[in-house]
Amino acid sequence: MKKTAFLGALTVASIAASAAVAQDVSTVDQIKERGKLNCGVTTGLVGFAAPDANGTWNGFDVGVCRAVAAAVLGDANAVEFVPTTGKTRFTALASGEIDMLARNTTWTFSRDVDLKFEFVGVNYYDGQGFMVSKDLGASSAKELDGATVCIQTGTTTELNLADFFRANDMSYEPVPIETNAEAQQQYLAGACDVYTTDASGLAATRATFEDPAGHVLLPEIISKEPLGPLVRHGDNNWGDVVRWTLNALVSAEELGVTSANIGELGASAGDNPEINRLLGTEGNLGEMLGLDAEWAKRAIMAGGNYGELFAKNIGEDTPIALARGLNAQWTEGGLLYSPPFR
Amino acid sequence: MSDMSYVRSEMLPERAPPASSVGFVGWMRQNLFNGIVNSILTIVSLVLIAMVAMAIVPWIFSPTWNGTSQNDCREIIGAGHHAACWGVINDRWEQLLFGFYPNGTEGDTTDQRWRPIVAFALLFVAVTPVLFSMISRRMNWVLLLAVLGLTGLYLGGAAGMILGLALLAGAAFVGFKALSTDKDARAAEIEAGAKRLPNPLIFSAIFPFIAPWLLWGGSIWLPVGAALGFVIGYFAYSILSKIVGSLAGIILAVVASIVWWLFLTGGFASLMDAILPIGLEPVESRKFGGFMLSITIGVVAIACSLPIGIVLALGRQSDLMIVKALCVGFIEFIRGVPLITLLFVASTLLNIFMPPGTNFDIILRVLIMVTLFASAYMAEVIRGGLAALPRGQYEAADALGLDYWKAQRLIIMPQALKISIPGIVSTFIGVFKDTVLVSIIGLLDPLGLSNAIRADQAWNGLVWELYGFIALLFFVFCFSMSRYSMYLERRLRTDHR
C-alpha cells in the first residue's frame, strides 16, 4: 500500500516537474530550438489559407504566420502549418500543439477571457452580409421579409441573423446547411433566396459563379467580426512578439515601407526616426522583444507589408476583389491603427 | 398385328430449338419481354437509363483536362453548357493521392513519393502468400525481386542501377525457371531433394517493420531494434522454457522483450547509427494526407483488428471471470461510443491529459483509436461465427484430447472464421471508409483535401468532380475487397453443394 502511494506520488511529481520544466522554457525558445513555428490555420478558406498544388500554403492568414516565423527564426518558410477545424482549433492552441492560431477567428469576450487566450490584434475586420440574386430585386436587407435564407448551422451567423430579422420585425425561413460548398450549390439551385455569411466569404463565393454580375451583396453588414491571430495565456513575451509583428506589418504600410523599398530603407538610418526604429537602424526595440534588431525588417520582407499582403491575397486585383473598407489605414478612413514604435 | 405398336419404338433425332428461344432474341424474350407487364417495365427502365446516361455521359466526357481554373473550364465548355471541369483533378490528383508528402518543390527537399508507392507495392507482395493460394512460392519471390529491382532503378545512381539490374535479372531467372517447369515436375523435383526457395511468409513477417520505415523514414536501426525485440523474446522463451517451464518462460520472454523495447532499443539504434548510418529522410506525420493517409490507417486497422478481435471474441466466451469481464467491458464500451468521439478524444483530450510538451504523434493516436474501434466490431463478428459452430465440434476437440489453444487453432477457428468471412470483410470495408472521418479533426484525408482544394479560388465551387474522383478510388478498393471475400468463400467451401 505504502509502496503504491509512493509510486503514485512519484508519478505525479515527475509529471508536475516535466510540466514545470515545459512552462519555464519560453515559447520563443521552444520555437528556436525546434526550428519551426507551429501555426494553426484553417483546413481551407479562400483567400485566407489554402494549399496550392505543391502543398505550399498561401493566403492572408498564412502571411501572418510567415511574418512571425521570419521575425523569430529568420526564415518565412520555417512554418509547420497545422490545419485545424472550427472544433479543434482552441484545444490545439490550449494544449500547446500549436504556438499561435491564425485562423479567421472572431475576437469575442468569452474566447479572450473564458478560454484564456490572448488576441494580439485584428488582421481583418469582417462582418456578416447578405447575397441575393439580382432577379430578386432587393436593394437592402430590410426588404427581405419572408425570404428563405441559406445559413450555416451552429455558427454565430445563425444567431446574428435571428437577431437582425427580429429587430426589424421581419420573418424568414432558414435553410440549414453545413459547409460553404454546400451553400453554393443550394443557393445556385434556388433552394434559398439569400445566402448569408461573412462578407469576405460571400465575395469569394460570388467570384466563382458563372455570372457574378447576376448577384449582389447587400449593403447591410449586421455583425462585427474582428478576425485576428491569438496565442494562449501564460507567456506574455510570446504574445508581444506576435502582436508587434502584426503591428509592424500595419505600421510599415502606414509609413510607406514596402518589400520593394525595404532593402534601401533598412540599409542605414534615414530621415524618418520611426522607420529607423521599426527597421532596427536606430534604437533597440528588437532587443526589448528578445529578438535581434532586424526582426521587423524580416517580417515585412516575408510577404510585404499589410497592404501588400491584402492586395496579393484578397485585394481588388484578385478574383475575390475585396475593397479595403474598414481594413484601410486610419489615415484613409479605416480602422487599422498600429500603436507607435517607440 | 404383331408389327403394330402404339408407342414409337425409335428415338426422334434432336432438333435445334426454335429461333425465338435461343441466342440474343431468346435471352431477351425470356428475361426482358416475358409477358406484358415485364415488357412495359423493361421499356420504362430503358428510357430511364437512357435519360440518366444522356445527362451524365456528356457531363463526364468534357474536354477540360487541361483547364487551369474553373473560369478557364467554362470558356472551354462554352456558355450555357454544363460539363465537368477535370482540370482540378489534373492539377491536384497527386495531392489527393499523397497529401503533403515531400515532392521536391520545397527548398532543400527531394521527391520522396516513391516511398509510399514502394511500401504499397511491397504490401501486395507481403499479403499475397497470406491471401491467395494460386500463386506459387517462386512467383512470390519473383514479385518481390521485381519490386525491389524497379525501386533500385528508379533511385538511380551507380549502386542503385547495378543493384536494380541484378535484382531484376534474379527475378527474370527465377521467373523463367518457374514458368518452364510445371507444378507436377516441380513437385517431383522437390521429392527428389531439390532445394526449395524459403517461404515467402518470411517477407510477410518482416514487412510490418519495413513499411513504417519507408513511410516515416529515419534511421533503419530503429525498426531493426524493434524486430530484434521479437527475436530476443523468442530465444529467451526457447532457452528459459526448458529451465523454468512453459508459462514462466513465456512471461519472462515477454518481460525481456519489453525491457529491450523500452530501455535498450533507443541506445541500440543510436549506437548502430553512429557506426553505420543508414536511413531515409524523416517525414513527419503532418505531411501524410490524401489516399496515402486513408490506406495507412485502413491497412493498419484492418491488419491489427483481426487478431485483437479474435482474442476479444475468445475472451468473451471464456470461463475466466476477469478475462470475460474485461473483454465484455471493452467491447461494449467501444461499440457504445461513436468513432468520432474516439477521434476527438485522440486529437484533443489526450493532449490535455498529457504533460505539456509531450509529442504523441497524431497519426499514431488516430491509428490506435481506429484499431480499437474496429477490433470491438470484429470481436462481435467472430463471436457470431463461434456461436454458429455446433456444440459437437467443441466436444469432438475435447474428445480428441486437444488442449484449449490446439482446439481453437485446429478445429474451432478455421470453421468459425470461414463462417464469418462476409461479416469480417464488411467490417474491413466499413473501417476503410470510416477513415474519412479523420477530416473532422483536421487531418487532410481525401475529403479534407477536397475542401482545401476548393479553398483555392481557381477551383472554388467544384464539387462533383472532386467527390466523383474520390468515390471512384474508394469504390476500387472496397469493391476489390468484396470480390476477394467472395473468392475466399468459394475457395474455402468444403461442403458439396
mmCIF file of C-alpha atoms in Angstrom, chain A residues 9-242:
data_model
loop_
_atom_site.group_PDB
_atom_site.id
_atom_site.type_symbol
_atom_site.label_atom_id
_atom_site.label_comp_id
_atom_site.label_asym_id
_atom_site.label_seq_id
_atom_site.Cartn_x
_atom_site.Cartn_y
_atom_site.Cartn_z
ATOM 1 C CA ALA A 9 3.342 10.350 -5.695
ATOM 2 C CA LEU A 10 6.481 9.855 -7.754
ATOM 3 C CA THR A 11 4.472 9.779 -10.983
ATOM 4 C CA VAL A 12 2.543 12.916 -10.073
ATOM 5 C CA ALA A 13 5.733 14.657 -9.043
ATOM 6 C CA SER A 14 7.522 13.734 -12.247
ATOM 7 C CA ILE A 15 4.606 14.880 -14.402
ATOM 8 C CA ALA A 16 4.393 18.116 -12.443
ATOM 9 C CA ALA A 17 8.146 18.566 -12.769
ATOM 10 C CA SER A 18 8.069 17.986 -16.522
ATOM 11 C CA ALA A 19 5.141 20.393 -16.774
ATOM 12 C CA ALA A 20 7.066 22.980 -14.791
ATOM 13 C CA VAL A 21 10.118 22.492 -16.994
ATOM 14 C CA ALA A 22 7.986 22.837 -20.115
ATOM 15 C CA GLN A 23 6.470 26.060 -18.834
ATOM 16 C CA ASP A 24 9.753 27.571 -17.797
ATOM 17 C CA VAL A 25 11.092 27.368 -21.319
ATOM 18 C CA SER A 26 9.609 30.333 -23.148
ATOM 19 C CA THR A 27 7.667 29.797 -26.331
ATOM 20 C CA VAL A 28 10.225 31.758 -28.332
ATOM 21 C CA ASP A 29 13.000 29.479 -27.085
ATOM 22 C CA GLN A 30 10.940 26.387 -27.853
ATOM 23 C CA ILE A 31 10.351 27.616 -31.389
ATOM 24 C CA LYS A 32 14.012 28.423 -31.864
ATOM 25 C CA GLU A 33 15.035 25.016 -30.582
ATOM 26 C CA ARG A 34 12.501 23.311 -32.825
ATOM 27 C CA GLY A 35 13.490 25.479 -35.767
ATOM 28 C CA LYS A 36 9.872 25.718 -36.851
ATOM 29 C CA LEU A 37 6.835 27.735 -35.881
ATOM 30 C CA ASN A 38 3.697 25.625 -35.417
ATOM 31 C CA CYS A 39 0.948 27.820 -36.767
ATOM 32 C CA GLY A 40 -2.698 26.772 -36.734
ATOM 33 C CA VAL A 41 -4.607 27.658 -39.889
ATOM 34 C CA THR A 42 -7.951 26.626 -41.323
ATOM 35 C CA THR A 43 -8.282 23.463 -43.363
ATOM 36 C CA GLY A 44 -9.011 25.777 -46.284
ATOM 37 C CA LEU A 45 -10.686 29.159 -46.722
ATOM 38 C CA VAL A 46 -10.493 31.068 -49.960
ATOM 39 C CA GLY A 47 -8.012 33.921 -49.748
ATOM 40 C CA PHE A 48 -7.095 33.290 -46.124
ATOM 41 C CA ALA A 49 -5.398 29.902 -46.154
ATOM 42 C CA ALA A 50 -5.184 27.215 -48.826
ATOM 43 C CA PRO A 51 -2.529 24.779 -50.040
ATOM 44 C CA ASP A 52 -1.530 25.018 -53.697
ATOM 45 C CA ALA A 53 -0.921 22.016 -55.957
ATOM 46 C CA ASN A 54 2.568 21.572 -54.494
ATOM 47 C CA GLY A 55 1.291 21.643 -50.940
ATOM 48 C CA THR A 56 2.606 25.137 -50.174
ATOM 49 C CA TRP A 57 0.219 27.161 -48.038
ATOM 50 C CA ASN A 58 -0.817 30.609 -49.230
ATOM 51 C CA GLY A 59 -3.255 33.218 -48.051
ATOM 52 C CA PHE A 60 -3.818 36.223 -45.853
ATOM 53 C CA ASP A 61 -3.708 34.372 -42.507
ATOM 54 C CA VAL A 62 -0.803 32.297 -43.753
ATOM 55 C CA GLY A 63 1.012 35.582 -44.419
ATOM 56 C CA VAL A 64 0.814 36.443 -40.717
ATOM 57 C CA CYS A 65 2.280 33.053 -39.780
ATOM 58 C CA ARG A 66 5.119 33.524 -42.235
ATOM 59 C CA ALA A 67 5.850 37.033 -40.951
ATOM 60 C CA VAL A 68 6.111 35.768 -37.372
ATOM 61 C CA ALA A 69 8.343 32.894 -38.465
ATOM 62 C CA ALA A 70 10.572 35.329 -40.342
ATOM 63 C CA ALA A 71 10.782 37.612 -37.308
ATOM 64 C CA VAL A 72 11.643 34.854 -34.854
ATOM 65 C CA LEU A 73 13.549 32.346 -36.965
ATOM 66 C CA GLY A 74 14.671 34.422 -39.923
ATOM 67 C CA ASP A 75 13.002 32.103 -42.416
ATOM 68 C CA ALA A 76 9.494 32.717 -43.725
ATOM 69 C CA ASN A 77 9.275 29.036 -44.739
ATOM 70 C CA ALA A 78 10.131 27.683 -41.293
ATOM 71 C CA VAL A 79 6.449 27.205 -40.504
ATOM 72 C CA GLU A 80 4.626 23.975 -39.826
ATOM 73 C CA PHE A 81 1.060 24.694 -40.875
ATOM 74 C CA VAL A 82 -1.336 22.721 -38.718
ATOM 75 C CA PRO A 83 -4.780 22.579 -40.312
ATOM 76 C CA THR A 84 -7.455 22.954 -37.642
ATOM 77 C CA THR A 85 -11.201 22.774 -37.860
ATOM 78 C CA GLY A 86 -13.626 25.007 -36.030
ATOM 79 C CA LYS A 87 -13.945 22.285 -33.420
ATOM 80 C CA THR A 88 -10.284 21.506 -32.830
ATOM 81 C CA ARG A 89 -8.678 24.937 -33.071
ATOM 82 C CA PHE A 90 -8.967 26.040 -29.446
ATOM 83 C CA THR A 91 -7.846 22.767 -27.898
ATOM 84 C CA ALA A 92 -4.923 22.659 -30.294
ATOM 85 C CA LEU A 93 -3.823 26.065 -29.053
ATOM 86 C CA ALA A 94 -4.563 25.410 -25.371
ATOM 87 C CA SER A 95 -2.691 22.103 -25.378
ATOM 88 C CA GLY A 96 0.433 23.555 -26.951
ATOM 89 C CA GLU A 97 0.134 21.624 -30.187
ATOM 90 C CA ILE A 98 0.371 24.965 -31.982
ATOM 91 C CA ASP A 99 2.191 28.123 -30.918
ATOM 92 C CA MET A 100 -0.285 30.547 -32.441
ATOM 93 C CA LEU A 101 -3.603 30.394 -34.226
ATOM 94 C CA ALA A 102 -4.183 32.483 -37.334
ATOM 95 C CA ARG A 103 -7.474 31.046 -38.439
ATOM 96 C CA ASN A 104 -10.009 33.792 -39.173
ATOM 97 C CA THR A 105 -11.137 33.577 -35.573
ATOM 98 C CA THR A 106 -13.520 36.250 -34.290
ATOM 99 C CA TRP A 107 -12.276 38.125 -31.262
ATOM 100 C CA THR A 108 -15.006 37.807 -28.656
ATOM 101 C CA PHE A 109 -15.152 38.392 -24.936
ATOM 102 C CA SER A 110 -15.626 34.783 -23.951
ATOM 103 C CA ARG A 111 -12.858 33.484 -26.176
ATOM 104 C CA ASP A 112 -10.465 36.093 -24.833
ATOM 105 C CA VAL A 113 -11.411 35.791 -21.170
ATOM 106 C CA ASP A 114 -13.082 32.450 -20.550
ATOM 107 C CA LEU A 115 -10.997 30.287 -22.860
ATOM 108 C CA LYS A 116 -7.842 32.011 -21.601
ATOM 109 C CA PHE A 117 -6.476 33.159 -24.921
ATOM 110 C CA GLU A 118 -4.937 36.429 -25.908
ATOM 111 C CA PHE A 119 -5.992 38.032 -29.159
ATOM 112 C CA VAL A 120 -2.977 40.025 -30.232
ATOM 113 C CA GLY A 121 -4.804 42.274 -32.662
ATOM 114 C CA VAL A 122 -7.084 42.277 -35.667
ATOM 115 C CA ASN A 123 -5.836 41.446 -39.122
ATOM 116 C CA TYR A 124 -9.196 41.579 -40.846
ATOM 117 C CA TYR A 125 -12.411 43.394 -39.906
ATOM 118 C CA ASP A 126 -15.186 41.240 -41.268
ATOM 119 C CA GLY A 127 -18.929 41.319 -40.818
ATOM 120 C CA GLN A 128 -21.922 39.264 -41.767
ATOM 121 C CA GLY A 129 -23.527 40.239 -45.069
ATOM 122 C CA PHE A 130 -26.197 39.052 -47.466
ATOM 123 C CA MET A 131 -26.013 37.939 -51.075
ATOM 124 C CA VAL A 132 -29.105 37.807 -53.271
ATOM 125 C CA SER A 133 -29.779 37.221 -56.916
ATOM 126 C CA LYS A 134 -30.351 40.393 -58.948
ATOM 127 C CA ASP A 135 -33.653 38.915 -60.125
ATOM 128 C CA LEU A 136 -34.969 39.171 -56.588
ATOM 129 C CA GLY A 137 -34.844 42.947 -56.952
ATOM 130 C CA ALA A 138 -33.847 43.602 -53.340
ATOM 131 C CA SER A 139 -31.510 46.518 -52.746
ATOM 132 C CA SER A 140 -31.486 46.404 -48.952
ATOM 133 C CA ALA A 141 -31.585 43.636 -46.350
ATOM 134 C CA LYS A 142 -34.618 45.353 -44.880
ATOM 135 C CA GLU A 143 -36.618 44.224 -47.926
ATOM 136 C CA LEU A 144 -36.009 40.534 -47.246
ATOM 137 C CA ASP A 145 -39.219 39.868 -45.302
ATOM 138 C CA GLY A 146 -40.344 36.283 -45.811
ATOM 139 C CA ALA A 147 -37.202 35.210 -47.684
ATOM 140 C CA THR A 148 -35.625 31.758 -47.474
ATOM 141 C CA VAL A 149 -32.081 32.085 -46.163
ATOM 142 C CA CYS A 150 -29.192 29.610 -46.507
ATOM 143 C CA ILE A 151 -27.342 29.646 -43.208
ATOM 144 C CA GLN A 152 -24.527 27.593 -41.744
ATOM 145 C CA THR A 153 -25.747 25.882 -38.608
ATOM 146 C CA GLY A 154 -24.042 26.166 -35.271
ATOM 147 C CA THR A 155 -22.257 29.434 -36.005
ATOM 148 C CA THR A 156 -22.645 32.944 -34.676
ATOM 149 C CA THR A 157 -24.016 33.929 -38.078
ATOM 150 C CA GLU A 158 -27.167 31.956 -37.273
ATOM 151 C CA LEU A 159 -27.739 33.950 -34.088
ATOM 152 C CA ASN A 160 -26.925 37.259 -35.765
ATOM 153 C CA LEU A 161 -29.446 36.511 -38.480
ATOM 154 C CA ALA A 162 -32.199 35.768 -35.979
ATOM 155 C CA ASP A 163 -31.401 38.973 -34.087
ATOM 156 C CA PHE A 164 -31.424 41.084 -37.229
ATOM 157 C CA PHE A 165 -34.748 39.810 -38.503
ATOM 158 C CA ARG A 166 -36.371 40.133 -35.106
ATOM 159 C CA ALA A 167 -35.086 43.659 -34.621
ATOM 160 C CA ASN A 168 -36.569 44.654 -37.968
ATOM 161 C CA ASP A 169 -39.818 42.802 -37.351
ATOM 162 C CA MET A 170 -39.424 40.514 -40.361
ATOM 163 C CA SER A 171 -39.814 36.779 -40.829
ATOM 164 C CA TYR A 172 -37.554 34.367 -42.692
ATOM 165 C CA GLU A 173 -37.307 30.696 -43.408
ATOM 166 C CA PRO A 174 -33.882 29.189 -42.669
ATOM 167 C CA VAL A 175 -32.352 26.520 -44.935
ATOM 168 C CA PRO A 176 -29.726 24.905 -42.726
ATOM 169 C CA ILE A 177 -26.504 23.919 -44.475
ATOM 170 C CA GLU A 178 -23.211 22.546 -43.240
ATOM 171 C CA THR A 179 -20.415 23.889 -45.427
ATOM 172 C CA ASN A 180 -19.750 26.748 -47.775
ATOM 173 C CA ALA A 181 -19.551 24.361 -50.735
ATOM 174 C CA GLU A 182 -22.994 23.043 -49.933
ATOM 175 C CA ALA A 183 -24.309 26.595 -49.553
ATOM 176 C CA GLN A 184 -23.057 27.500 -53.033
ATOM 177 C CA GLN A 185 -24.840 24.538 -54.564
ATOM 178 C CA GLN A 186 -28.072 25.227 -52.692
ATOM 179 C CA TYR A 187 -28.047 28.920 -53.479
ATOM 180 C CA LEU A 188 -27.356 28.384 -57.162
ATOM 181 C CA ALA A 189 -30.009 25.685 -57.351
ATOM 182 C CA GLY A 190 -32.510 28.207 -55.987
ATOM 183 C CA ALA A 191 -33.118 26.409 -52.706
ATOM 184 C CA CYS A 192 -32.802 29.769 -50.969
ATOM 185 C CA ASP A 193 -33.194 33.409 -51.999
ATOM 186 C CA VAL A 194 -30.473 34.700 -49.729
ATOM 187 C CA TYR A 195 -27.101 33.393 -48.653
ATOM 188 C CA THR A 196 -25.629 34.917 -45.549
ATOM 189 C CA THR A 197 -22.147 34.501 -44.096
ATOM 190 C CA ASP A 198 -19.073 36.693 -43.575
ATOM 191 C CA ALA A 199 -18.820 39.356 -46.274
ATOM 192 C CA SER A 200 -15.365 38.148 -47.346
ATOM 193 C CA GLY A 201 -16.765 34.650 -47.798
ATOM 194 C CA LEU A 202 -19.682 35.990 -49.830
ATOM 195 C CA ALA A 203 -17.337 37.879 -52.133
ATOM 196 C CA ALA A 204 -15.195 34.779 -52.659
ATOM 197 C CA THR A 205 -18.289 32.697 -53.338
ATOM 198 C CA ARG A 206 -19.734 35.170 -55.786
ATOM 199 C CA ALA A 207 -16.451 35.262 -57.684
ATOM 200 C CA THR A 208 -16.866 31.571 -58.531
ATOM 201 C CA PHE A 209 -20.277 31.962 -60.141
ATOM 202 C CA GLU A 210 -20.670 31.670 -63.854
ATOM 203 C CA ASP A 211 -22.390 35.047 -63.847
ATOM 204 C CA PRO A 212 -21.102 37.046 -60.846
ATOM 205 C CA ALA A 213 -22.821 40.202 -62.043
ATOM 206 C CA GLY A 214 -26.179 38.492 -61.621
ATOM 207 C CA HIS A 215 -25.789 38.532 -57.831
ATOM 208 C CA VAL A 216 -25.411 41.454 -55.469
ATOM 209 C CA LEU A 217 -24.046 41.825 -51.965
ATOM 210 C CA LEU A 218 -26.498 43.928 -49.984
ATOM 211 C CA PRO A 219 -25.027 46.987 -48.246
ATOM 212 C CA GLU A 220 -26.031 45.969 -44.693
ATOM 213 C CA ILE A 221 -23.372 44.411 -42.527
ATOM 214 C CA ILE A 222 -25.194 43.058 -39.496
ATOM 215 C CA SER A 223 -22.376 41.960 -37.192
ATOM 216 C CA LYS A 224 -18.863 42.789 -36.095
ATOM 217 C CA GLU A 225 -16.365 40.043 -36.845
ATOM 218 C CA PRO A 226 -12.894 41.242 -35.962
ATOM 219 C CA LEU A 227 -10.655 38.366 -37.066
ATOM 220 C CA GLY A 228 -7.209 38.138 -35.582
ATOM 221 C CA PRO A 229 -4.353 35.876 -34.560
ATOM 222 C CA LEU A 230 -4.280 34.617 -30.992
ATOM 223 C CA VAL A 231 -1.944 32.942 -28.530
ATOM 224 C CA ARG A 232 -2.620 31.267 -25.195
ATOM 225 C CA HIS A 233 -2.293 32.894 -21.796
ATOM 226 C CA GLY A 234 0.861 32.341 -19.830
ATOM 227 C CA ASP A 235 3.654 33.642 -22.000
ATOM 228 C CA ASN A 236 3.252 37.384 -22.400
ATOM 229 C CA ASN A 237 6.555 37.793 -24.153
ATOM 230 C CA TRP A 238 5.440 35.459 -26.943
ATOM 231 C CA GLY A 239 2.153 37.365 -27.153
ATOM 232 C CA ASP A 240 4.170 40.574 -27.553
ATOM 233 C CA VAL A 241 6.212 39.070 -30.367
ATOM 234 C CA VAL A 242 3.111 38.118 -32.351
#
